[in-house]
Coordinates of C-alpha atoms in Angstrom, one line a residue:
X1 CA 13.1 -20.9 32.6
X2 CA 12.8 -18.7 29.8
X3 CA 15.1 -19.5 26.3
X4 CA 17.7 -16.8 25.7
X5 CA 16.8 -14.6 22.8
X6 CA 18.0 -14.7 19.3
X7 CA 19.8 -11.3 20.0
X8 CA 21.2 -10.0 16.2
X9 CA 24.1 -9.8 15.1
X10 CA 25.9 -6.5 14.5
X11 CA 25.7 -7.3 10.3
X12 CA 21.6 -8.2 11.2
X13 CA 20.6 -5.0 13.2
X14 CA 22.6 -2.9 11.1
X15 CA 20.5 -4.3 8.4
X16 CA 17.5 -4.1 10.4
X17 CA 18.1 -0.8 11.5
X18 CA 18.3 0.5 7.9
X19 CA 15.3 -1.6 6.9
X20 CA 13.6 0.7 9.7
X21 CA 14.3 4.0 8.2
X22 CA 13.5 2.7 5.2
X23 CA 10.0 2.0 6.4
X24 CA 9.2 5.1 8.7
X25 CA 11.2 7.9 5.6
X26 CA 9.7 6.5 2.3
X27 CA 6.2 6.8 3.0
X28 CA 6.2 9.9 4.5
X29 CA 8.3 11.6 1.6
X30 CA 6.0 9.9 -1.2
X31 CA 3.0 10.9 0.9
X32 CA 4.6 14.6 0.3
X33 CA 4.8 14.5 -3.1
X34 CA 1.7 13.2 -3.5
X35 CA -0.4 15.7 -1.0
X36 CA 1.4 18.4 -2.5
X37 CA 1.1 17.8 -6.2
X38 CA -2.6 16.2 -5.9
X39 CA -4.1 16.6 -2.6
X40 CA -4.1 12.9 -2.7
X41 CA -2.3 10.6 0.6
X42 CA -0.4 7.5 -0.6
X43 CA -3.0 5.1 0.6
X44 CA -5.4 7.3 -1.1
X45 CA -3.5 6.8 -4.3
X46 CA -3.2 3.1 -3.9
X47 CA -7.1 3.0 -3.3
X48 CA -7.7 5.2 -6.9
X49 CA -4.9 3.2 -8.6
X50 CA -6.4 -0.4 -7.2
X51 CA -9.5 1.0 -9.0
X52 CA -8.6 1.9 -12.4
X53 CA -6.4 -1.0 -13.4
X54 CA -9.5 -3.4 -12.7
X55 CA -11.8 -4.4 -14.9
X56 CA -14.6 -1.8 -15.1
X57 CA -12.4 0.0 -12.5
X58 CA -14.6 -1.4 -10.1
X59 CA -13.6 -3.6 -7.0
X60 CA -15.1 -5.4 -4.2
X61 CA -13.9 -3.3 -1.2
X62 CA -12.5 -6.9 0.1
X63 CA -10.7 -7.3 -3.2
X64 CA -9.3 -4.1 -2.6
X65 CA -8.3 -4.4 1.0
X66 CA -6.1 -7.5 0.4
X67 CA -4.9 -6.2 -3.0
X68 CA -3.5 -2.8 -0.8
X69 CA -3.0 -5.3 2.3
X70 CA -5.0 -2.7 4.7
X71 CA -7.6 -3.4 6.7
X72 CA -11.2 -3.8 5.5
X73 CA -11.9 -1.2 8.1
X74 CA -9.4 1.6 7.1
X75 CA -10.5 1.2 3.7
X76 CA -13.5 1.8 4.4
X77 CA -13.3 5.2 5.9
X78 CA -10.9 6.3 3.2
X79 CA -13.7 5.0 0.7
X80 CA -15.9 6.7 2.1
X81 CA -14.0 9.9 2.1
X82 CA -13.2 9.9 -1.5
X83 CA -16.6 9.4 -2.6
X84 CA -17.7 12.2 -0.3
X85 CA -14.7 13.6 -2.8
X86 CA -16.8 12.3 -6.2
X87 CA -14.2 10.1 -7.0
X88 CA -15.6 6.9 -6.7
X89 CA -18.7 5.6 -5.8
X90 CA -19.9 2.4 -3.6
X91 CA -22.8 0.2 -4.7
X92 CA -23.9 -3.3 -3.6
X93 CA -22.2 -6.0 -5.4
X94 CA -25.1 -7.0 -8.2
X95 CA -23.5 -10.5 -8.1
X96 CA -23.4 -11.2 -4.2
X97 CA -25.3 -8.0 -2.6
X98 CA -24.0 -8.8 0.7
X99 CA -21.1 -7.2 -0.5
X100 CA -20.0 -3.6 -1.7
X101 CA -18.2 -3.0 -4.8
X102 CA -16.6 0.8 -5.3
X103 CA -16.1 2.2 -8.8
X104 CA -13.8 4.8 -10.1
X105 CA -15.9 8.2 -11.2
X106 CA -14.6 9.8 -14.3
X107 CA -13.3 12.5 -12.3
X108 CA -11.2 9.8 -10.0
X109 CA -9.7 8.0 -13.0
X110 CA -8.9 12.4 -14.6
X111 CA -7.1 12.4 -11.0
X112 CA -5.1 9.5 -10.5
X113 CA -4.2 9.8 -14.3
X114 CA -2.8 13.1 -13.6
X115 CA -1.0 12.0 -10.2
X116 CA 0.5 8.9 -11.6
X117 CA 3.2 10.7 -13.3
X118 CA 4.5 12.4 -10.1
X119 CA 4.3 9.5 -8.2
X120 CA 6.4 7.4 -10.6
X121 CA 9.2 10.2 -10.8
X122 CA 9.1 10.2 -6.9
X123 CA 9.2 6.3 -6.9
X124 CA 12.2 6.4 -9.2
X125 CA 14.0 9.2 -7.3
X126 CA 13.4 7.5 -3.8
X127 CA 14.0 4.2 -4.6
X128 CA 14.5 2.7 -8.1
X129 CA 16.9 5.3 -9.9
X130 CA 20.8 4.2 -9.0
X131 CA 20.0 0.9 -8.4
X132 CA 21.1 -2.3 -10.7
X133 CA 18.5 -4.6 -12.0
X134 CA 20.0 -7.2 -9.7
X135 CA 19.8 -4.7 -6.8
X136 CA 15.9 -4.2 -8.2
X137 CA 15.5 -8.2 -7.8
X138 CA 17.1 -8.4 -4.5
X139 CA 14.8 -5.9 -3.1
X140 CA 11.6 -7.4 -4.6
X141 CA 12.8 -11.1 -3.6
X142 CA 13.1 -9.2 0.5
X143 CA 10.2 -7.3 0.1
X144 CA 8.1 -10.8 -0.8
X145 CA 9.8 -12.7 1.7
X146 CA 8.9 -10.6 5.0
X147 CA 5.2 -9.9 3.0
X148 CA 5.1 -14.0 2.9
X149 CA 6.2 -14.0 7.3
X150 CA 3.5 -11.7 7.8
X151 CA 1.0 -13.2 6.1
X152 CA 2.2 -16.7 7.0
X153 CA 1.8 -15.7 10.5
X154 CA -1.9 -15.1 11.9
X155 CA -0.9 -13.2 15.2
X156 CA 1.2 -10.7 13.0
X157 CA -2.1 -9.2 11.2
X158 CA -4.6 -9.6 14.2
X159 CA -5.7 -6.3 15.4
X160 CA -6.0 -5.0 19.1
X161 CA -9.3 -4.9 20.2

């Protein structure tokens, strides 16, 4: 016979519940701000900003897929899209060529320069502004701990065929 679920408690779904929100509302405003301002999604920005705080500003696209924890896939297509954009280009990897390295253009690192500071005033605004620096620790210390589940659990991050 099957075990009883863990049902929540009213405290835990409330918390869950606003958890949700959270996670369906905040990208979709930053993504806004970001199309609006830059013509540039979120992911996109994550992909450019990856880029030019490396070294070089140039990645392997599997360095860059775990660094924005997205698929190697999705990346991929959105790389491919932004250098169709001249803002990055994709080369073998001149220390393993089996893999491909992508490089912030000039005209990439002129972009995410200019969207970066919209994005932090929307970042602040949304989610940092208001907040004590022990709220600020409490919500990093949450966000790490279900990042560590997911990761920690294999069947979490397997795709669907």
């Amino acid at each position: 016979m099957a075990e009883e679920p863990r049902w929540l408690t009213d405290h835990e779904r409330d918390a869950w519940l606003a958890l949700a929100k959270l996670m369906f509302n905040l990208p979709s405003v930053l993504d806004a701000q970001l199309l609006r301002d830059n013509h540039l999604t979120l992911f996109d920005y994550f992909v450019l900003s990856g880029l030019s705080m490396a070294p070089e500003r140039t990645l392997r696209l599997s360095d860059l897929a775990s660094q924005i924890s997205c698929s190697l896939s999705r990346l991929s297509n959105v790389v491919k899209r932004l250098e169709q954009r001249g803002l990055l280009r994709r080369a073998p990897d001149p220390d393993s060529p089996r893999y491909t390295v992508a490089t912030l253009t000039d005209d990439g690192w002129d972009l995410v320069v200019a969207a970066a500071p919209g994005h932090v005033a929307a970042v602040r605004h949304f989610v940092i502004d208001g907040l004590t620096a022990n709220q600020i620790d409490v919500l990093r210390e949450v966000a790490c701990h279900v990042t560590r589940q997911i990761a920690e659990t294999p069947e979490a991050t397997a795709r669907p065929q």
